[in-house]
XYZ file of C-alpha atoms in Angstrom:
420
model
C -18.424 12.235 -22.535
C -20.675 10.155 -20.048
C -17.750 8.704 -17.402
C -18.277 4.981 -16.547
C -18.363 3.836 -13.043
C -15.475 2.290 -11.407
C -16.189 -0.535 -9.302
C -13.856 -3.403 -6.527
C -14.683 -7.045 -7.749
C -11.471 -8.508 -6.264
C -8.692 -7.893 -3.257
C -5.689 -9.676 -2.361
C -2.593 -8.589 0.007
C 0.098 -10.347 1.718
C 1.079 -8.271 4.558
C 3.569 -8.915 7.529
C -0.147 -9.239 9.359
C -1.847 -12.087 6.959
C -0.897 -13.761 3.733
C -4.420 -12.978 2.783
C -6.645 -10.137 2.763
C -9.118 -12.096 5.044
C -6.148 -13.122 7.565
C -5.119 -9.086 7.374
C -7.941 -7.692 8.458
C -8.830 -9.912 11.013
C -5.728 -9.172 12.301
C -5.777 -5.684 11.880
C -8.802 -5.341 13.697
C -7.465 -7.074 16.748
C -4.599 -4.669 17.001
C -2.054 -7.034 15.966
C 1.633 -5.960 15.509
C 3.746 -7.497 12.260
C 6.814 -5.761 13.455
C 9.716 -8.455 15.139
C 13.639 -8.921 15.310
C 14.927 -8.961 11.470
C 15.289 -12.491 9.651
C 16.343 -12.101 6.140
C 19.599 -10.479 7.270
C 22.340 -10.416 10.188
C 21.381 -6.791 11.584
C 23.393 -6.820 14.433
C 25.750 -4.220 13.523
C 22.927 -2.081 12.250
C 20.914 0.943 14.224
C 18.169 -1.041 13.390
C 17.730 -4.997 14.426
C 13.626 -5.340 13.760
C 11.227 -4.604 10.869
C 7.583 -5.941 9.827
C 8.662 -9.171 7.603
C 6.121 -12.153 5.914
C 5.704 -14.666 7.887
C 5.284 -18.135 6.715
C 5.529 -17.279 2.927
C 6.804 -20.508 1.028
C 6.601 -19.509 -2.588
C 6.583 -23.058 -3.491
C 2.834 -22.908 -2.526
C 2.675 -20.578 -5.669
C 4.955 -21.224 -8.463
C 6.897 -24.083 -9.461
C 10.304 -24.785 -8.109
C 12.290 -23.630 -11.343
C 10.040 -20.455 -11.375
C 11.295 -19.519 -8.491
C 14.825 -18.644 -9.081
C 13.518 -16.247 -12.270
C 11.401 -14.072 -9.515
C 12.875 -11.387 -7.189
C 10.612 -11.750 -3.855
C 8.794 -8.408 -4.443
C 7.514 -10.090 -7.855
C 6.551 -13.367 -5.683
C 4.377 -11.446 -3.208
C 2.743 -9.425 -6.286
C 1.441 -12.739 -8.156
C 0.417 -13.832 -4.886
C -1.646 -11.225 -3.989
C -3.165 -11.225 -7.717
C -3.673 -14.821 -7.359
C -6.125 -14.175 -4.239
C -7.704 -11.235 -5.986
C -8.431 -13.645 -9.169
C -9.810 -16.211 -7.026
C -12.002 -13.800 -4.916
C -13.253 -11.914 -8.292
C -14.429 -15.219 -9.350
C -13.497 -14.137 -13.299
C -13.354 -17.101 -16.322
C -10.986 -15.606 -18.844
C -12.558 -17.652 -21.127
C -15.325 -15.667 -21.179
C -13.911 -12.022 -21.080
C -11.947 -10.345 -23.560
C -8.415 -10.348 -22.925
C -7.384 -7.248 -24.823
C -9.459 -5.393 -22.527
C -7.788 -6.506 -19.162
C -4.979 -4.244 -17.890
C -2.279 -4.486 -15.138
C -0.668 -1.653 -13.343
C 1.606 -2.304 -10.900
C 4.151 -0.763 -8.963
C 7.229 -0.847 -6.973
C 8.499 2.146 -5.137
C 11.999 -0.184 -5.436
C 12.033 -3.020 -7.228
C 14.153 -6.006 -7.010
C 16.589 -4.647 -4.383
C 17.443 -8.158 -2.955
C 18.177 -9.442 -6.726
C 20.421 -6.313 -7.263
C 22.325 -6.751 -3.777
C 22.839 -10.345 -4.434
C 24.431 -9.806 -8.454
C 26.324 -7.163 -7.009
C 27.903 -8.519 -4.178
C 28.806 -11.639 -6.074
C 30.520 -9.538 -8.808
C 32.417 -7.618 -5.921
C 33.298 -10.650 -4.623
C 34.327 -12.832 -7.617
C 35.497 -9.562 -9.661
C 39.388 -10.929 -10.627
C 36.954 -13.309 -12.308
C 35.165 -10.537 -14.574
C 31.825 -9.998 -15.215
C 29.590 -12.969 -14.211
C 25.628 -11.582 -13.953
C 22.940 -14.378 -13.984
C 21.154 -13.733 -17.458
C 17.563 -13.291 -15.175
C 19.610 -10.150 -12.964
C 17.899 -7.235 -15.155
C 14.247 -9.261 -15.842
C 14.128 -10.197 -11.679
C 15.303 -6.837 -10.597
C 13.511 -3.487 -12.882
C 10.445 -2.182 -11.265
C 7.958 -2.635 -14.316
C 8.504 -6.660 -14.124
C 5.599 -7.424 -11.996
C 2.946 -5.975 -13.935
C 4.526 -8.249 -16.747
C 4.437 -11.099 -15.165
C 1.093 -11.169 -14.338
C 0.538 -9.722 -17.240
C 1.594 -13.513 -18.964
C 0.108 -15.639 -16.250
C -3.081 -14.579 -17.291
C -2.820 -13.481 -20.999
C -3.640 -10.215 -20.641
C -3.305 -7.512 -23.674
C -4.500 -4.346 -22.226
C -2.482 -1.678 -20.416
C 0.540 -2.833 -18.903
C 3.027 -0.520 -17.023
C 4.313 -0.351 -13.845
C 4.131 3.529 -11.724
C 7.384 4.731 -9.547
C 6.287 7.416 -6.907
C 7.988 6.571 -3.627
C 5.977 5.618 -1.005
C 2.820 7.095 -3.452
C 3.417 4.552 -5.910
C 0.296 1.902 -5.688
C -1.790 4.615 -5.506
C -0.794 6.335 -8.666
C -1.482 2.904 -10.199
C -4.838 2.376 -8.424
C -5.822 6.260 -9.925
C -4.067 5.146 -13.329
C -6.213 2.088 -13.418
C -8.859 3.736 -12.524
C -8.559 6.527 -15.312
C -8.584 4.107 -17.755
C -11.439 2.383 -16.937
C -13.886 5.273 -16.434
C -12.539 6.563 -19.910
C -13.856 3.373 -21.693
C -10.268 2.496 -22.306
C -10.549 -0.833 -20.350
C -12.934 -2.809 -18.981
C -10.918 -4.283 -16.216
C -7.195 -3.794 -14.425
C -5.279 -5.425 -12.014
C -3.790 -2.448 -9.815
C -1.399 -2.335 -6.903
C 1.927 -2.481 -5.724
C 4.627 -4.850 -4.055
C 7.799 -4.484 -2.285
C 10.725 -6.684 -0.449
C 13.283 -3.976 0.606
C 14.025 -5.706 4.098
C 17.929 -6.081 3.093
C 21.104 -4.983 4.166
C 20.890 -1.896 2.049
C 17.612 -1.219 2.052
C 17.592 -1.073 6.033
C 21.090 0.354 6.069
C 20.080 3.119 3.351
C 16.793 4.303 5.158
C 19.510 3.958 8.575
C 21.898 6.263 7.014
C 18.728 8.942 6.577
C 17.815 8.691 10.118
C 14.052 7.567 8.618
C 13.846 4.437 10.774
C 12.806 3.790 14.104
C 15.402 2.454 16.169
C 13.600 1.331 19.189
C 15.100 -2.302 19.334
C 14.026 -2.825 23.055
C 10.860 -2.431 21.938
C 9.800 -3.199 18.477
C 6.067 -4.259 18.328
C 5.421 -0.947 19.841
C 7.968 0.690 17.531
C 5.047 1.973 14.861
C 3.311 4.547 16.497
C 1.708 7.096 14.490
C 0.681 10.428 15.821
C 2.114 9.766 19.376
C 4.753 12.180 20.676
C 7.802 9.110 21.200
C 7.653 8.798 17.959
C 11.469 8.029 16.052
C 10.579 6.802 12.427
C 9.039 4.136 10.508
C 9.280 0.511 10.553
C 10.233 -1.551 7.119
C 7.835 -3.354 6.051
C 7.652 -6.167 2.957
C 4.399 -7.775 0.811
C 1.803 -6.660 -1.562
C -1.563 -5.371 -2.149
C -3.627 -6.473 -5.661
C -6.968 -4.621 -6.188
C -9.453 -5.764 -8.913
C -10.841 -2.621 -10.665
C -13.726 -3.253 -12.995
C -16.209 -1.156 -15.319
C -19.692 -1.593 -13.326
C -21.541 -2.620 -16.818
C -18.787 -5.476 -17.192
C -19.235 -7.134 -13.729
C -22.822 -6.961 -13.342
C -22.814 -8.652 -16.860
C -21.108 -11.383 -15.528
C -22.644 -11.570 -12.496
C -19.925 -10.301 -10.145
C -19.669 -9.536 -6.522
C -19.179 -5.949 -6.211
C -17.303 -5.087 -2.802
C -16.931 -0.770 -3.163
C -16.661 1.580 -5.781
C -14.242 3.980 -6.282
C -15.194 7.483 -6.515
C -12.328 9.714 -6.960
C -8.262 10.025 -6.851
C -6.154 13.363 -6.752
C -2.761 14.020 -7.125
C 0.089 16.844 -6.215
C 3.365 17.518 -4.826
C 4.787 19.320 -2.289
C 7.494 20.808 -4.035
C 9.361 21.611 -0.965
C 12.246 18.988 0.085
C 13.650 15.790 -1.006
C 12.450 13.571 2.014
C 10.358 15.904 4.569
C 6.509 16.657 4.035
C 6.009 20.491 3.898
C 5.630 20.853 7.776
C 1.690 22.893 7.180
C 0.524 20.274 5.233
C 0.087 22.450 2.006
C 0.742 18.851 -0.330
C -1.157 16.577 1.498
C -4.461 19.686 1.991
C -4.297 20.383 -2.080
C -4.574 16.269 -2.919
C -7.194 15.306 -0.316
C -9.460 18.670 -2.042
C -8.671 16.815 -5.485
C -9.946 13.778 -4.648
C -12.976 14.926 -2.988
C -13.469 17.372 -6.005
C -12.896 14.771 -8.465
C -15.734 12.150 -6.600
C -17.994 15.112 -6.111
C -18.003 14.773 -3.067
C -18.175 16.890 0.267
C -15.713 16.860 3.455
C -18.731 15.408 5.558
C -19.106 12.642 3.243
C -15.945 10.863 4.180
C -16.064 8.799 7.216
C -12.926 7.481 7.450
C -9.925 8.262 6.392
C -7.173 5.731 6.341
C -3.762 7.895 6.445
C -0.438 7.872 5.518
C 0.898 7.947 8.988
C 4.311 6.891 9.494
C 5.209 7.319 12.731
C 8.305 9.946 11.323
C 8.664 13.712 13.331
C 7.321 15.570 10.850
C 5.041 13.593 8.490
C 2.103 12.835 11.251
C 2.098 16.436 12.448
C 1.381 17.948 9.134
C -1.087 15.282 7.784
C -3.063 15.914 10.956
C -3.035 19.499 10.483
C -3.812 19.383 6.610
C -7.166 16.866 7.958
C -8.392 19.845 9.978
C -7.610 22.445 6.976
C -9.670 20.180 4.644
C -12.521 18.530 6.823
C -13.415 21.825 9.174
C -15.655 21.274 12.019
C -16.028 17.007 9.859
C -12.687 16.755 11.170
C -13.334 15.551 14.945
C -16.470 13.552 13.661
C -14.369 11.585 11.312
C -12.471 8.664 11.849
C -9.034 8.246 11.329
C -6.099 5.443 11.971
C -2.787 4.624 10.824
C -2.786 1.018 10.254
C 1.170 1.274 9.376
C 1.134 0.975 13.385
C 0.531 -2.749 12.421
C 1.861 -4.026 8.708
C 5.123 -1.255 8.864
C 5.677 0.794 5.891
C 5.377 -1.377 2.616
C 6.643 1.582 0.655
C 5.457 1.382 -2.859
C 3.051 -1.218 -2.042
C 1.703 0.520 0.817
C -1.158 2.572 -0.822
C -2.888 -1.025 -2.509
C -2.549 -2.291 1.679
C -4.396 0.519 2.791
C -6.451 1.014 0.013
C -7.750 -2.565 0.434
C -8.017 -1.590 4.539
C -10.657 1.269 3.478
C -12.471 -1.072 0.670
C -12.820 -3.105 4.000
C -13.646 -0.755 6.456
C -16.531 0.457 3.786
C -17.565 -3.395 3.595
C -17.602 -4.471 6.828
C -18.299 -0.951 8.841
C -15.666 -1.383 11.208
C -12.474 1.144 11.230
C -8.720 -0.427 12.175
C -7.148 1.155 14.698
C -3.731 2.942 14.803
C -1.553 0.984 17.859
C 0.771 1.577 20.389
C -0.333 4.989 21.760
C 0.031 5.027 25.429
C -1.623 7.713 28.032
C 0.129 10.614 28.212
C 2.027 9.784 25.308
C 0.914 13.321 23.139
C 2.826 15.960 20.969
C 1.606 19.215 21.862
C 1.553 19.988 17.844
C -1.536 17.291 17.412
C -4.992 18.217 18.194
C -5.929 15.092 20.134
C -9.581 15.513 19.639
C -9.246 14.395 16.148
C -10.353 10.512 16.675
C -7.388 8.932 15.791
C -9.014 5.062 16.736
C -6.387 4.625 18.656
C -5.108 0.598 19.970
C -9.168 -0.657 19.121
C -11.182 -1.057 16.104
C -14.502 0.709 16.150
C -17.198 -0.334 14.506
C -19.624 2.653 12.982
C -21.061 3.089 9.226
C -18.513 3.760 6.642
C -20.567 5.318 3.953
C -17.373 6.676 2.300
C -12.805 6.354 2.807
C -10.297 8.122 1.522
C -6.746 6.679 1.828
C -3.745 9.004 2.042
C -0.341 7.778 0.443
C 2.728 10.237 0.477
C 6.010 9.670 -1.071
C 9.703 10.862 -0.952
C 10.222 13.587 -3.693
C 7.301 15.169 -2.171
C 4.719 13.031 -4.065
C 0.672 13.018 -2.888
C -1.920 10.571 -4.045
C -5.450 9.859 -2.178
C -7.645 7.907 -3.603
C -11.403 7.302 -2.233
C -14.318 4.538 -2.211
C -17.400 4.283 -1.072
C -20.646 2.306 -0.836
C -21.472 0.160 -4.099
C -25.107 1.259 -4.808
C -26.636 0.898 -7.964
């Protein structure tokens, strides 16, 4: 069976850096930091008082008022972010069939705010007995996203949402992928949302010792690959990627941005949180992927990683680069742009898959913030190019984005050049 080609007709993200792809990556190539002193919440008595939140998101500009209240905020910055895509992919659905037109979207999550608010009012009312607002299960479970865009548009093709960790909008981008090269759909909307900046989403990711805690300092608090290092930084928003059957959008005349080439999967299968500290995970899926595109290690250019900033996470990603790429390691170039937009969890693999569908476009790499002189762990070979605080600008013929999730799951994905 001949496999059909995969290509990007439409992007849209709302990050803690831009409520639009465009605003993103502006910002990301100037270095900018999303990361500031926590809004949504009173963290004061929490080891952490900052995270990378939306700013300026009124989701009035996107639904009506009464739609509102039915939507957790991780299922408002989804339809956002498809809303840009749709209007950037320029598509009539008038003029497409329907029942060929997919959405898989994920949620590493879900509705965490919509669960913590039902809760605590229960808790707090509970002499009362059990009062729930009839939308607490629809606003809350994981898969509700991908429905509701799902009925905005009318679309009848596959509809599900993917639950990896911090892997999960990649595992829908692959999915989505999958699908389409198999003929079983001519178009899906893939990616991934998340609004875990709460009380016990910050307090739960406290009480692992995952977060960063430098309050004194938090723009600079993201710093992947740099030896001060002390966890992550939450971050919030969404990431919506177009993928379309080439035959499909050239018939109706679309603008094709990249193509994607290839996707692998695997696990670590070595601890609950940690990355297995050689890199053995993250080595096996970046061979996939390449293997899958038929590609080789020198065709990659850039390679937008996972990257959180944690102890043991940067170390072994950098050392499973060098096990895959060789000698193509130190000519490659690299960044961590969760220095910028935080850690989006499950939507953080659509983000950074749209930053490599970008960097491919516009032949300019992010860079990965906040490294300072000095500032190295002896266990990272520094003459990888890491891009570190400025964007460089080079030819991105081909990226590969890393996305790794707790439970030891791996997905890369990788896009290159549209050429016909």
């Amino acid at each position: 069976m001949e496999l059909k080609r995969v290509v990007v007709t439409g992007i849209g993200a709302i990050t803690p850096i831009g409520n639009s792809s465009a605003e993103m990556w502006k910002n990301a190539v100037n270095g900018l930091s999303g990361a500031n002193v926590i809004t949504h919440f009173d963290s004061s008595l929490f080891k952490t008082h900052f995270a990378c939140e939306i700013k300026n998101f009124d989701p009035l500009n996107y639904f009506e008022r009464a739609e509102v209240r039915k939507l957790d905020l991780y299922t408002q910055y989804a339809i956002a972010a498809a809303k840009e895509a749709v209007e950037n992919c320029k598509i009539d659905f008038e003029k497409v069939d329907c029942d060929n037109i997919g959405v898989i979207f994920s949620a590493g999550i879900g509705g965490i705010q919509t669960f913590e608010q039902e809760v605590g009012n229960y808790c707090k009312n509970i002499e009362q007995g059990p009062k729930f607002n009839p939308f607490f299960i629809p606003k809350m479970i994981s898969d509700i996203a991908a429905g509701q865009i799902s009925i905005m548009y009318g679309l009848h093709g596959p509809n599900y949402a993917t639950a990896s960790a911090c892997a999960s909008s990649t595992n829908a981008l692959i999915d989505a992928f999958n699908y389409i090269r198999l003929g079983q759909a001519s178009m899906i909307f893939a990616g991934g949302a998340e609004a875990a900046i709460t009380a016990s989403g910050v307090g739960g990711f406290n009480a692992m010792k995952a977060l960063s805690t430098r309050n004194d300092d938090p723009l600079g608090a993201s710093r992947p690959f740099s030896a001060s290092r002390d966890g992550f930084v939450m971050g919030e928003g969404a990431g919506c990627i177009i993928l379309e059957e080439l035959e499909h959008a050239l018939a109706r005349g679309a603008k094709i941005i990249a193509e994607v080439v290839g996707g692998g999967l695997s696990a670590d299968a070595y601890h609950l949180t940690a990355s297995h500290p050689d890199g053995l995970g993250a080595k096996l899926v970046m061979e996939r992927a390449l293997k899958d595109a038929h590609l080789k290690p020198e065709d990659i250019d850039y390679i937008n990683v996972h990257g959180t900033s944690t102890p043991v996470g940067d170390i072994s990603e950098a050392k499973a680069i060098k096990e895959v790429f060789g000698e193509h390691a130190f000519k490659l170039n690299i960044s961590g742009t969760k220095s910028m937009t935080g850690h989006l969890l499950g939507a953080a693999g659509a983000v950074e898959a749209i930053f490599a569908i970008l960097a491919v476009n516009e032949n300019i790499v992010p860079p990965t913030i906040n490294h300072s002189q000095g500032d190295d762990d002896p266990e990272i070979d520094y003459n990888l190019n890491f891009t570190f605080n400025k964007a460089q600008k080079r030819t991105v013929r081909a990226a590969l984005s890393n996305t790794f999730g707790f439970g030891g799951h791996n997905a890369s994905v990788i896009v290159k050049k549209f050429v016909l």
